[in-house]
Amino acid sequence: MAVLEIKKYPEKILKKKASDVTSFDKELQTLIDNMIETMYAAPGVGLAAPQVGVSKRLAVIDISTKDYKFPLLVIVNPVISKKEGTVEFEEGCLSIPEYTAMVKRSEKLVVSALDREGRHIEIEGEGLLSIALQHEIDHLNGILLIDRISQIKREFFKKRYKKSLVTK
Ligand code: NI
């Protein structure tokens, strides 16, 4: 296994809609293992394939904390089939280091997806799991958390981010 390089805003691959996974071959299994290792090394609660430079509909999620163990999820070609309620949460993203913003999302949802072997799975999520699922599925559609905030906040973010790139 290997820790992969995480693509950072404003790299173009992060804005691209990813394509479906069609083959569950050895190459995909290696990519999944490397994504899991990269997510834990970061550390982060989720990582989508475009964030490691692969424009495929695939993400890994682990919302576990010290006190609360949750199974590691591998979702392939996920589709949100139900949404309910609204929740607002301060989110961060491994592709936008040192930035967080309040993002409004659905409180509960159902996601249909495939697992790493290509078997159909259905995930019911609420709270942090629901937020993480929506955040990662957004990545597969080329949407970043800064696309989910107000225009004023986004302009402010862009100015500040450019400045920090210049001074680094
Ligand atoms: Ni992210």
CSV table of N, CA and C and ligand atoms in Angstrom, one decimal:
chain,number,residue,atom,x,y,z
A,1,MET,N,0.8,-1.2,0.0
A,1,MET,CA,0.0,0.0,0.0
A,1,MET,C,0.9,1.3,0.0
A,2,ALA,N,0.3,2.3,-0.4
A,2,ALA,CA,1.1,3.6,-0.5
A,2,ALA,C,0.2,4.8,-0.2
A,3,VAL,N,0.8,5.8,0.4
A,3,VAL,CA,0.1,7.0,0.6
A,3,VAL,C,0.2,7.9,-0.7
A,4,LEU,N,-0.9,8.3,-1.2
A,4,LEU,CA,-0.9,9.0,-2.5
A,4,LEU,C,-0.9,10.5,-2.3
A,5,GLU,N,-0.5,11.2,-3.3
A,5,GLU,CA,-0.5,12.7,-3.2
A,5,GLU,C,-2.0,13.2,-3.3
A,6,ILE,N,-2.3,14.1,-2.4
A,6,ILE,CA,-3.7,14.6,-2.5
A,6,ILE,C,-3.7,15.9,-3.3
A,7,LYS,N,-4.6,15.9,-4.3
A,7,LYS,CA,-4.7,17.1,-5.2
A,7,LYS,C,-5.3,18.2,-4.4
A,8,LYS,N,-4.8,19.4,-4.6
A,8,LYS,CA,-5.3,20.6,-3.9
A,8,LYS,C,-6.0,21.6,-4.8
A,9,TYR,N,-7.0,22.3,-4.3
A,9,TYR,CA,-7.6,23.4,-5.0
A,9,TYR,C,-6.5,24.3,-5.4
A,10,PRO,N,-6.5,24.9,-6.6
A,10,PRO,CA,-7.5,24.8,-7.7
A,10,PRO,C,-7.2,23.8,-8.8
A,11,GLU,N,-6.6,22.7,-8.5
A,11,GLU,CA,-6.3,21.7,-9.6
A,11,GLU,C,-7.6,21.3,-10.3
A,12,LYS,N,-7.5,21.2,-11.6
A,12,LYS,CA,-8.6,21.1,-12.5
A,12,LYS,C,-9.4,19.8,-12.3
A,13,ILE,N,-8.7,18.7,-12.0
A,13,ILE,CA,-9.4,17.4,-11.8
A,13,ILE,C,-10.5,17.5,-10.7
A,14,LEU,N,-10.3,18.4,-9.8
A,14,LEU,CA,-11.3,18.5,-8.7
A,14,LEU,C,-12.6,19.1,-9.2
A,15,LYS,N,-12.6,19.7,-10.4
A,15,LYS,CA,-13.8,20.4,-10.9
A,15,LYS,C,-14.5,19.5,-12.0
A,16,LYS,N,-13.9,18.3,-12.2
A,16,LYS,CA,-14.4,17.5,-13.3
A,16,LYS,C,-15.4,16.4,-12.8
A,17,LYS,N,-16.4,16.2,-13.5
A,17,LYS,CA,-17.4,15.1,-13.2
A,17,LYS,C,-16.7,13.7,-13.5
A,18,ALA,N,-16.6,12.9,-12.5
A,18,ALA,CA,-15.9,11.6,-12.6
A,18,ALA,C,-16.7,10.6,-13.4
A,19,SER,N,-16.1,9.6,-13.9
A,19,SER,CA,-16.8,8.6,-14.7
A,19,SER,C,-17.0,7.3,-13.9
A,20,ASP,N,-18.1,6.6,-14.2
A,20,ASP,CA,-18.4,5.3,-13.5
A,20,ASP,C,-17.2,4.3,-13.5
A,21,VAL,N,-17.1,3.6,-12.4
A,21,VAL,CA,-16.2,2.5,-12.4
A,21,VAL,C,-16.9,1.3,-13.1
A,22,THR,N,-16.2,0.7,-14.0
A,22,THR,CA,-16.8,-0.4,-14.8
A,22,THR,C,-16.1,-1.7,-14.6
A,23,SER,N,-14.9,-1.7,-14.0
A,23,SER,CA,-14.1,-2.9,-13.9
A,23,SER,C,-13.6,-3.0,-12.4
A,24,PHE,N,-13.9,-4.1,-11.8
A,24,PHE,CA,-13.5,-4.3,-10.4
A,24,PHE,C,-12.2,-5.2,-10.3
A,25,ASP,N,-11.2,-4.7,-11.1
A,25,ASP,CA,-10.0,-5.5,-11.3
A,25,ASP,C,-9.0,-5.2,-10.2
A,26,LYS,N,-7.8,-5.8,-10.3
A,26,LYS,CA,-6.7,-5.7,-9.3
A,26,LYS,C,-6.3,-4.3,-9.2
A,27,GLU,N,-6.3,-3.6,-10.3
A,27,GLU,CA,-5.9,-2.2,-10.3
A,27,GLU,C,-6.8,-1.3,-9.4
A,28,LEU,N,-8.1,-1.6,-9.5
A,28,LEU,CA,-9.1,-0.9,-8.7
A,28,LEU,C,-8.9,-1.2,-7.2
A,29,GLN,N,-8.6,-2.5,-6.9
A,29,GLN,CA,-8.4,-2.9,-5.5
A,29,GLN,C,-7.2,-2.2,-4.9
A,30,THR,N,-6.1,-2.1,-5.7
A,30,THR,CA,-4.9,-1.4,-5.3
A,30,THR,C,-5.2,0.1,-5.0
A,31,LEU,N,-6.0,0.7,-5.9
A,31,LEU,CA,-6.3,2.1,-5.8
A,31,LEU,C,-7.1,2.3,-4.5
A,32,ILE,N,-8.1,1.4,-4.2
A,32,ILE,CA,-8.9,1.5,-3.0
A,32,ILE,C,-8.1,1.4,-1.8
A,33,ASP,N,-7.2,0.4,-1.7
A,33,ASP,CA,-6.3,0.2,-0.6
A,33,ASP,C,-5.4,1.4,-0.4
A,34,ASN,N,-4.9,2.0,-1.4
A,34,ASN,CA,-4.1,3.2,-1.3
A,34,ASN,C,-4.9,4.4,-0.9
A,35,MET,N,-6.1,4.5,-1.3
A,35,MET,CA,-7.0,5.6,-0.9
A,35,MET,C,-7.3,5.5,0.6
A,36,ILE,N,-7.5,4.3,1.1
A,36,ILE,CA,-7.8,4.1,2.5
A,36,ILE,C,-6.6,4.5,3.3
A,37,GLU,N,-5.4,4.1,2.9
A,37,GLU,CA,-4.2,4.4,3.6
A,37,GLU,C,-4.0,5.9,3.6
A,38,THR,N,-4.2,6.6,2.5
A,38,THR,CA,-4.1,8.0,2.3
A,38,THR,C,-5.0,8.8,3.2
A,39,MET,N,-6.3,8.3,3.3
A,39,MET,CA,-7.3,8.9,4.2
A,39,MET,C,-6.9,8.9,5.6
A,40,TYR,N,-6.4,7.7,6.1
A,40,TYR,CA,-6.0,7.5,7.5
A,40,TYR,C,-4.7,8.3,7.8
A,41,ALA,N,-3.8,8.4,6.8
A,41,ALA,CA,-2.6,9.1,7.0
A,41,ALA,C,-2.8,10.6,7.1
A,42,ALA,N,-3.8,11.1,6.4
A,42,ALA,CA,-4.0,12.6,6.3
A,42,ALA,C,-4.1,13.3,7.6
A,43,PRO,N,-4.9,13.0,8.6
A,43,PRO,CA,-6.1,12.1,8.5
A,43,PRO,C,-7.3,12.8,8.1
A,44,GLY,N,-8.3,12.1,7.5
A,44,GLY,CA,-9.5,12.6,7.1
A,44,GLY,C,-10.6,11.6,7.3
A,45,VAL,N,-11.9,12.1,7.2
A,45,VAL,CA,-13.0,11.2,7.4
A,45,VAL,C,-13.5,10.6,6.1
A,46,GLY,N,-13.0,11.2,5.0
A,46,GLY,CA,-13.4,10.7,3.7
A,46,GLY,C,-12.4,11.1,2.6
A,47,LEU,N,-12.4,10.4,1.5
A,47,LEU,CA,-11.5,10.7,0.4
A,47,LEU,C,-12.1,10.2,-0.9
A,48,ALA,N,-12.2,11.0,-1.9
A,48,ALA,CA,-12.8,10.6,-3.2
A,48,ALA,C,-11.7,10.5,-4.2
A,49,ALA,N,-11.9,9.5,-5.1
A,49,ALA,CA,-10.8,9.2,-6.1
A,49,ALA,C,-10.2,10.5,-6.8
A,50,PRO,N,-11.1,11.4,-7.3
A,50,PRO,CA,-10.5,12.6,-7.9
A,50,PRO,C,-9.5,13.4,-7.1
A,51,GLN,N,-9.6,13.2,-5.8
A,51,GLN,CA,-8.7,13.9,-4.9
A,51,GLN,C,-7.3,13.3,-4.9
A,52,VAL,N,-7.2,12.1,-5.5
A,52,VAL,CA,-5.9,11.5,-5.7
A,52,VAL,C,-5.6,11.4,-7.2
A,53,GLY,N,-6.3,12.2,-8.0
A,53,GLY,CA,-5.9,12.3,-9.4
A,53,GLY,C,-6.6,11.2,-10.3
A,54,VAL,N,-7.6,10.5,-9.8
A,54,VAL,CA,-8.3,9.5,-10.6
A,54,VAL,C,-9.7,9.9,-10.7
A,55,SER,N,-10.1,10.2,-12.0
A,55,SER,CA,-11.5,10.7,-12.2
A,55,SER,C,-12.5,9.6,-12.3
A,56,LYS,N,-12.7,8.8,-11.2
A,56,LYS,CA,-13.6,7.7,-11.2
A,56,LYS,C,-14.6,7.9,-10.0
A,57,ARG,N,-15.8,7.3,-10.2
A,57,ARG,CA,-16.8,7.5,-9.1
A,57,ARG,C,-16.6,6.4,-8.0
A,58,LEU,N,-15.7,6.8,-7.1
A,58,LEU,CA,-15.3,6.0,-6.0
A,58,LEU,C,-14.8,6.8,-4.8
A,59,ALA,N,-15.3,6.4,-3.6
A,59,ALA,CA,-14.8,7.2,-2.4
A,59,ALA,C,-14.7,6.2,-1.2
A,60,VAL,N,-13.9,6.6,-0.3
A,60,VAL,CA,-13.8,5.9,1.0
A,60,VAL,C,-14.2,6.8,2.1
A,61,ILE,N,-14.8,6.3,3.2
A,61,ILE,CA,-15.3,7.1,4.3
A,61,ILE,C,-15.1,6.3,5.6
A,62,ASP,N,-14.6,7.0,6.6
A,62,ASP,CA,-14.6,6.4,7.9
A,62,ASP,C,-14.8,7.5,8.9
A,63,ILE,N,-16.0,7.5,9.5
A,63,ILE,CA,-16.3,8.6,10.4
A,63,ILE,C,-16.0,8.2,11.9
A,64,SER,N,-15.3,7.2,12.1
A,64,SER,CA,-15.0,6.7,13.5
A,64,SER,C,-14.2,7.8,14.3
A,65,THR,N,-14.5,7.8,15.5
A,65,THR,CA,-13.7,8.6,16.5
A,65,THR,C,-13.2,7.7,17.5
A,66,LYS,N,-12.4,8.3,18.5
A,66,LYS,CA,-11.8,7.5,19.5
A,66,LYS,C,-12.9,6.7,20.3
A,67,ASP,N,-14.1,7.3,20.5
A,67,ASP,CA,-15.1,6.7,21.3
A,67,ASP,C,-16.2,5.9,20.5
A,68,TYR,N,-16.2,6.2,19.2
A,68,TYR,CA,-17.3,5.6,18.4
A,68,TYR,C,-16.7,5.0,17.2
A,69,LYS,N,-16.8,3.7,17.1
A,69,LYS,CA,-16.3,2.9,16.0
A,69,LYS,C,-17.4,2.8,14.9
A,70,PHE,N,-17.0,3.1,13.7
A,70,PHE,CA,-17.9,2.9,12.6
A,70,PHE,C,-17.2,2.2,11.5
A,71,PRO,N,-17.9,1.3,10.8
A,71,PRO,CA,-17.2,0.5,9.7
A,71,PRO,C,-16.7,1.4,8.6
A,72,LEU,N,-15.5,1.0,8.1
A,72,LEU,CA,-15.0,1.7,6.9
A,72,LEU,C,-15.9,1.4,5.7
A,73,LEU,N,-16.2,2.5,5.0
A,73,LEU,CA,-17.1,2.3,3.8
A,73,LEU,C,-16.3,2.6,2.5
A,74,VAL,N,-16.5,1.7,1.6
A,74,VAL,CA,-16.0,1.9,0.2
A,74,VAL,C,-17.3,2.0,-0.7
A,75,ILE,N,-17.4,3.2,-1.3
A,75,ILE,CA,-18.6,3.3,-2.2
A,75,ILE,C,-18.2,3.6,-3.6
A,76,VAL,N,-18.8,2.8,-4.5
A,76,VAL,CA,-18.5,2.9,-5.9
A,76,VAL,C,-19.8,3.2,-6.7
A,77,ASN,N,-19.7,4.1,-7.6
A,77,ASN,CA,-20.8,4.6,-8.4
A,77,ASN,C,-22.0,5.0,-7.5
A,78,PRO,N,-21.9,5.7,-6.5
A,78,PRO,CA,-23.0,6.0,-5.5
A,78,PRO,C,-24.0,6.9,-6.1
A,79,VAL,N,-25.3,6.7,-5.7
A,79,VAL,CA,-26.4,7.5,-6.1
A,79,VAL,C,-27.3,7.8,-4.9
A,80,ILE,N,-27.6,9.0,-4.7
A,80,ILE,CA,-28.5,9.4,-3.6
A,80,ILE,C,-29.9,9.1,-4.0
A,81,SER,N,-30.6,8.2,-3.2
A,81,SER,CA,-31.9,7.8,-3.6
A,81,SER,C,-33.0,8.5,-2.8
A,82,LYS,N,-32.6,8.9,-1.6
A,82,LYS,CA,-33.6,9.6,-0.7
A,82,LYS,C,-32.9,10.7,0.1
A,83,LYS,N,-33.6,11.8,0.4
A,83,LYS,CA,-33.0,12.8,1.2
A,83,LYS,C,-34.1,13.3,2.1
A,84,GLU,N,-33.7,13.8,3.3
A,84,GLU,CA,-34.6,14.3,4.3
A,84,GLU,C,-34.0,15.3,5.2
A,85,GLY,N,-34.7,16.4,5.5
A,85,GLY,CA,-34.3,17.3,6.5
A,85,GLY,C,-33.1,18.2,6.1
A,86,THR,N,-32.7,19.0,6.9
A,86,THR,CA,-31.5,19.9,6.7
A,86,THR,C,-30.6,20.0,7.9
A,87,VAL,N,-29.3,20.0,7.6
A,87,VAL,CA,-28.4,20.1,8.7
A,87,VAL,C,-27.3,21.0,8.3
A,88,GLU,N,-26.7,21.8,9.2
A,88,GLU,CA,-25.6,22.7,8.9
A,88,GLU,C,-24.4,22.3,9.7
A,89,PHE,N,-23.2,22.2,9.1
A,89,PHE,CA,-22.1,21.6,9.8
A,89,PHE,C,-20.8,22.3,9.3
A,90,GLU,N,-19.8,22.5,10.1
A,90,GLU,CA,-18.6,23.1,9.7
A,90,GLU,C,-17.7,22.0,9.1
A,91,GLU,N,-17.5,22.2,7.8
A,91,GLU,CA,-16.8,21.1,7.0
A,91,GLU,C,-15.4,21.6,6.6
A,92,GLY,N,-14.5,20.6,6.5
A,92,GLY,CA,-13.2,20.9,5.9
A,92,GLY,C,-13.0,19.9,4.8
A,93,CYS,N,-11.9,20.1,4.1
A,93,CYS,CA,-11.7,19.2,2.9
A,93,CYS,C,-10.2,19.0,2.8
A,94,LEU,N,-9.7,17.8,2.6
A,94,LEU,CA,-8.3,17.6,2.4
A,94,LEU,C,-7.7,18.3,1.2
A,95,SER,N,-8.5,18.6,0.3
A,95,SER,CA,-8.1,19.3,-0.9
A,95,SER,C,-8.0,20.9,-0.8
A,96,ILE,N,-8.6,21.3,0.4
A,96,ILE,CA,-8.5,22.8,0.7
A,96,ILE,C,-8.0,22.9,2.1
A,97,PRO,N,-6.7,22.8,2.2
A,97,PRO,CA,-6.1,22.7,3.6
A,97,PRO,C,-6.3,24.1,4.3
A,98,GLU,N,-6.5,23.9,5.6
A,98,GLU,CA,-6.6,25.1,6.5
A,98,GLU,C,-7.8,26.0,6.2
A,99,TYR,N,-8.9,25.4,5.7
A,99,TYR,CA,-10.1,26.1,5.5
A,99,TYR,C,-11.3,25.3,6.0
A,100,THR,N,-12.2,25.9,6.7
A,100,THR,CA,-13.5,25.3,7.0
A,100,THR,C,-14.6,26.3,6.7
A,101,ALA,N,-15.8,25.7,6.5
A,101,ALA,CA,-16.9,26.6,6.3
A,101,ALA,C,-18.2,25.8,6.7
A,102,MET,N,-19.2,26.6,7.1
A,102,MET,CA,-20.5,26.0,7.4
A,102,MET,C,-21.2,25.7,6.1
A,103,VAL,N,-21.6,24.4,6.0
A,103,VAL,CA,-22.3,24.0,4.7
A,103,VAL,C,-23.6,23.3,5.1
A,104,LYS,N,-24.7,23.7,4.3
A,104,LYS,CA,-26.0,23.2,4.6
A,104,LYS,C,-26.2,21.9,3.7
A,105,ARG,N,-26.7,20.8,4.3
A,105,ARG,CA,-26.9,19.6,3.6
A,105,ARG,C,-28.1,18.9,4.1
A,106,SER,N,-28.5,17.8,3.5
A,106,SER,CA,-29.6,17.0,4.0
A,106,SER,C,-29.2,16.2,5.2
A,107,GLU,N,-30.1,16.2,6.2
A,107,GLU,CA,-29.8,15.6,7.5
A,107,GLU,C,-29.7,14.0,7.4
A,108,LYS,N,-30.6,13.5,6.6
A,108,LYS,CA,-30.6,12.0,6.4
A,108,LYS,C,-30.7,11.7,4.9
A,109,LEU,N,-30.1,10.6,4.6
A,109,LEU,CA,-30.2,10.1,3.2
A,109,LEU,C,-30.0,8.6,3.0
A,110,VAL,N,-30.4,8.2,1.9
A,110,VAL,CA,-30.1,6.8,1.5
A,110,VAL,C,-29.3,6.8,0.2
A,111,VAL,N,-28.2,6.1,0.2
A,111,VAL,CA,-27.3,6.0,-0.9
A,111,VAL,C,-27.3,4.6,-1.4
A,112,SER,N,-27.5,4.4,-2.7
A,112,SER,CA,-27.3,3.1,-3.4
A,112,SER,C,-26.0,3.1,-4.1
A,113,ALA,N,-25.2,2.1,-3.9
A,113,ALA,CA,-23.8,2.1,-4.4
A,113,ALA,C,-23.4,0.6,-4.7
A,114,LEU,N,-22.2,0.5,-5.1
A,114,LEU,CA,-21.6,-0.9,-5.2
A,114,LEU,C,-20.4,-0.9,-4.2
A,115,ASP,N,-20.1,-2.1,-3.7
A,115,ASP,CA,-19.0,-2.2,-2.8
A,115,ASP,C,-17.7,-2.5,-3.6
A,116,ARG,N,-16.6,-2.7,-3.0
A,116,ARG,CA,-15.4,-2.9,-3.8
A,116,ARG,C,-15.3,-4.1,-4.7
A,117,GLU,N,-16.3,-5.1,-4.4
A,117,GLU,CA,-16.4,-6.3,-5.3
A,117,GLU,C,-17.4,-6.1,-6.3
A,118,GLY,N,-18.1,-5.0,-6.3
A,118,GLY,CA,-19.2,-4.7,-7.3
A,118,GLY,C,-20.5,-5.2,-6.9
A,119,ARG,N,-20.7,-5.5,-5.6
A,119,ARG,CA,-22.0,-6.0,-5.1
A,119,ARG,C,-22.8,-4.7,-4.7
A,120,HIS,N,-24.1,-4.8,-4.9
A,120,HIS,CA,-25.0,-3.7,-4.6
A,120,HIS,C,-25.1,-3.5,-3.1
A,121,ILE,N,-25.0,-2.3,-2.6
A,121,ILE,CA,-25.2,-2.0,-1.2
A,121,ILE,C,-26.1,-0.8,-1.1
A,122,GLU,N,-26.7,-0.7,0.1
A,122,GLU,CA,-27.5,0.5,0.4
A,122,GLU,C,-27.1,1.0,1.7
A,123,ILE,N,-26.9,2.3,1.8
A,123,ILE,CA,-26.4,2.9,3.1
A,123,ILE,C,-27.4,4.0,3.5
A,124,GLU,N,-27.9,3.8,4.8
A,124,GLU,CA,-28.7,4.8,5.3
A,124,GLU,C,-27.8,5.7,6.2
A,125,GLY,N,-27.8,7.0,6.0
A,125,GLY,CA,-26.9,7.8,6.8
A,125,GLY,C,-27.7,8.9,7.4
A,126,GLU,N,-27.2,9.3,8.6
A,126,GLU,CA,-27.7,10.5,9.2
A,126,GLU,C,-26.6,11.2,10.0
A,127,GLY,N,-26.7,12.5,10.3
A,127,GLY,CA,-25.7,13.2,11.0
A,127,GLY,C,-24.4,13.2,10.2
A,128,LEU,N,-23.3,12.9,10.9
A,128,LEU,CA,-22.0,13.1,10.3
A,128,LEU,C,-21.8,12.1,9.1
A,129,LEU,N,-22.4,10.9,9.1
A,129,LEU,CA,-22.3,10.0,8.0
A,129,LEU,C,-23.0,10.6,6.8
A,130,SER,N,-24.2,11.2,7.0
A,130,SER,CA,-24.9,11.8,5.9
A,130,SER,C,-24.1,12.9,5.3
A,131,ILE,N,-23.5,13.7,6.1
A,131,ILE,CA,-22.7,14.9,5.6
A,131,ILE,C,-21.5,14.4,4.8
A,132,ALA,N,-20.8,13.3,5.4
A,132,ALA,CA,-19.6,12.8,4.7
A,132,ALA,C,-20.0,12.2,3.4
A,133,LEU,N,-21.1,11.5,3.3
A,133,LEU,CA,-21.5,10.9,2.0
A,133,LEU,C,-21.8,12.0,1.0
A,134,GLN,N,-22.5,13.0,1.4
A,134,GLN,CA,-22.8,14.1,0.5
A,134,GLN,C,-21.5,14.8,0.0
A,135,HIS,N,-20.6,15.0,1.0
A,135,HIS,CA,-19.4,15.7,0.6
A,135,HIS,C,-18.6,14.9,-0.4
A,136,GLU,N,-18.5,13.6,-0.2
A,136,GLU,CA,-17.7,12.8,-1.1
A,136,GLU,C,-18.4,12.6,-2.4
A,137,ILE,N,-19.7,12.5,-2.4
A,137,ILE,CA,-20.4,12.3,-3.7
A,137,ILE,C,-20.3,13.6,-4.5
A,138,ASP,N,-20.3,14.8,-3.8
A,138,ASP,CA,-20.0,16.1,-4.4
A,138,ASP,C,-18.7,16.0,-5.2
A,139,HIS,N,-17.7,15.5,-4.5
A,139,HIS,CA,-16.3,15.4,-5.2
A,139,HIS,C,-16.4,14.7,-6.5
A,140,LEU,N,-17.3,13.6,-6.6
A,140,LEU,CA,-17.4,12.9,-7.8
A,140,LEU,C,-18.1,13.6,-8.9
A,141,ASN,N,-18.8,14.7,-8.5
A,141,ASN,CA,-19.5,15.6,-9.5
A,141,ASN,C,-18.7,16.9,-9.7
A,142,GLY,N,-17.5,17.0,-9.2
A,142,GLY,CA,-16.7,18.2,-9.4
A,142,GLY,C,-17.1,19.3,-8.6
A,143,ILE,N,-17.8,19.0,-7.5
A,143,ILE,CA,-18.3,20.1,-6.6
A,143,ILE,C,-17.5,20.1,-5.3
A,144,LEU,N,-17.0,21.2,-4.9
A,144,LEU,CA,-16.2,21.4,-3.6
A,144,LEU,C,-17.1,22.1,-2.6
A,145,LEU,N,-16.7,22.0,-1.4
A,145,LEU,CA,-17.5,22.7,-0.3
A,145,LEU,C,-17.6,24.2,-0.6
A,146,ILE,N,-16.6,24.8,-1.2
A,146,ILE,CA,-16.6,26.2,-1.5
A,146,ILE,C,-17.7,26.6,-2.6
A,147,ASP,N,-18.2,25.5,-3.3
A,147,ASP,CA,-19.3,25.7,-4.2
A,147,ASP,C,-20.6,25.7,-3.5
A,148,ARG,N,-20.6,25.3,-2.2
A,148,ARG,CA,-21.8,25.2,-1.4
A,148,ARG,C,-22.0,26.3,-0.4
A,149,ILE,N,-21.1,27.4,-0.5
A,149,ILE,CA,-21.3,28.5,0.4
A,149,ILE,C,-21.8,29.7,-0.4
A,150,SER,N,-22.1,30.8,0.3
A,150,SER,CA,-22.6,32.0,-0.3
A,150,SER,C,-21.5,32.6,-1.2
A,151,GLN,N,-22.0,33.3,-2.2
A,151,GLN,CA,-21.1,33.9,-3.2
A,151,GLN,C,-20.1,34.9,-2.5
A,152,ILE,N,-20.6,35.6,-1.5
A,152,ILE,CA,-19.7,36.6,-0.8
A,152,ILE,C,-18.6,35.8,-0.1
A,153,LYS,N,-19.0,34.7,0.6
A,153,LYS,CA,-17.9,33.9,1.3
A,153,LYS,C,-17.0,33.3,0.3
A,154,ARG,N,-17.5,32.9,-0.9
A,154,ARG,CA,-16.6,32.3,-1.9
A,154,ARG,C,-15.6,33.3,-2.5
A,155,GLU,N,-16.1,34.5,-2.7
A,155,GLU,CA,-15.2,35.6,-3.2
A,155,GLU,C,-14.1,35.9,-2.2
A,156,PHE,N,-14.5,35.9,-1.0
A,156,PHE,CA,-13.6,36.2,0.1
A,156,PHE,C,-12.5,35.0,0.2
A,157,PHE,N,-13.0,33.8,0.1
A,157,PHE,CA,-12.1,32.6,0.1
A,157,PHE,C,-11.1,32.7,-1.0
A,158,LYS,N,-11.6,33.0,-2.2
A,158,LYS,CA,-10.7,33.1,-3.4
A,158,LYS,C,-9.6,34.1,-3.2
A,159,LYS,N,-9.9,35.3,-2.7
A,159,LYS,CA,-9.0,36.3,-2.5
A,159,LYS,C,-7.9,35.9,-1.5
A,160,ARG,N,-8.4,35.4,-0.4
A,160,ARG,CA,-7.5,35.0,0.7
A,160,ARG,C,-6.6,33.8,0.2
A,161,TYR,N,-7.2,32.9,-0.5
A,161,TYR,CA,-6.5,31.7,-0.9
A,161,TYR,C,-5.4,32.1,-1.9
A,162,LYS,N,-5.7,33.0,-2.8
A,162,LYS,CA,-4.7,33.5,-3.8
A,162,LYS,C,-3.5,34.1,-3.1
A,163,LYS,N,-3.8,35.0,-2.1
A,163,LYS,CA,-2.8,35.6,-1.3
A,163,LYS,C,-1.9,34.6,-0.6
A,164,SER,N,-2.5,33.6,0.0
A,164,SER,CA,-1.7,32.6,0.7
A,164,SER,C,-0.8,31.8,-0.3
A,165,LEU,N,-1.3,31.7,-1.5
A,165,LEU,CA,-0.4,31.0,-2.5
A,165,LEU,C,0.8,31.8,-2.9
A,166,VAL,N,0.5,33.1,-3.0
A,166,VAL,CA,1.6,34.0,-3.3
A,166,VAL,C,2.7,34.1,-2.2
A,167,THR,N,2.2,34.1,-1.0
A,167,THR,CA,3.2,34.3,0.1
A,167,THR,C,3.9,33.0,0.4
A,168,LYS,N,3.4,31.9,0.0
A,168,LYS,CA,4.1,30.6,0.3
A,168,LYS,C,5.4,30.4,-0.5
B,1,NI,NI,-13.3,17.0,0.4
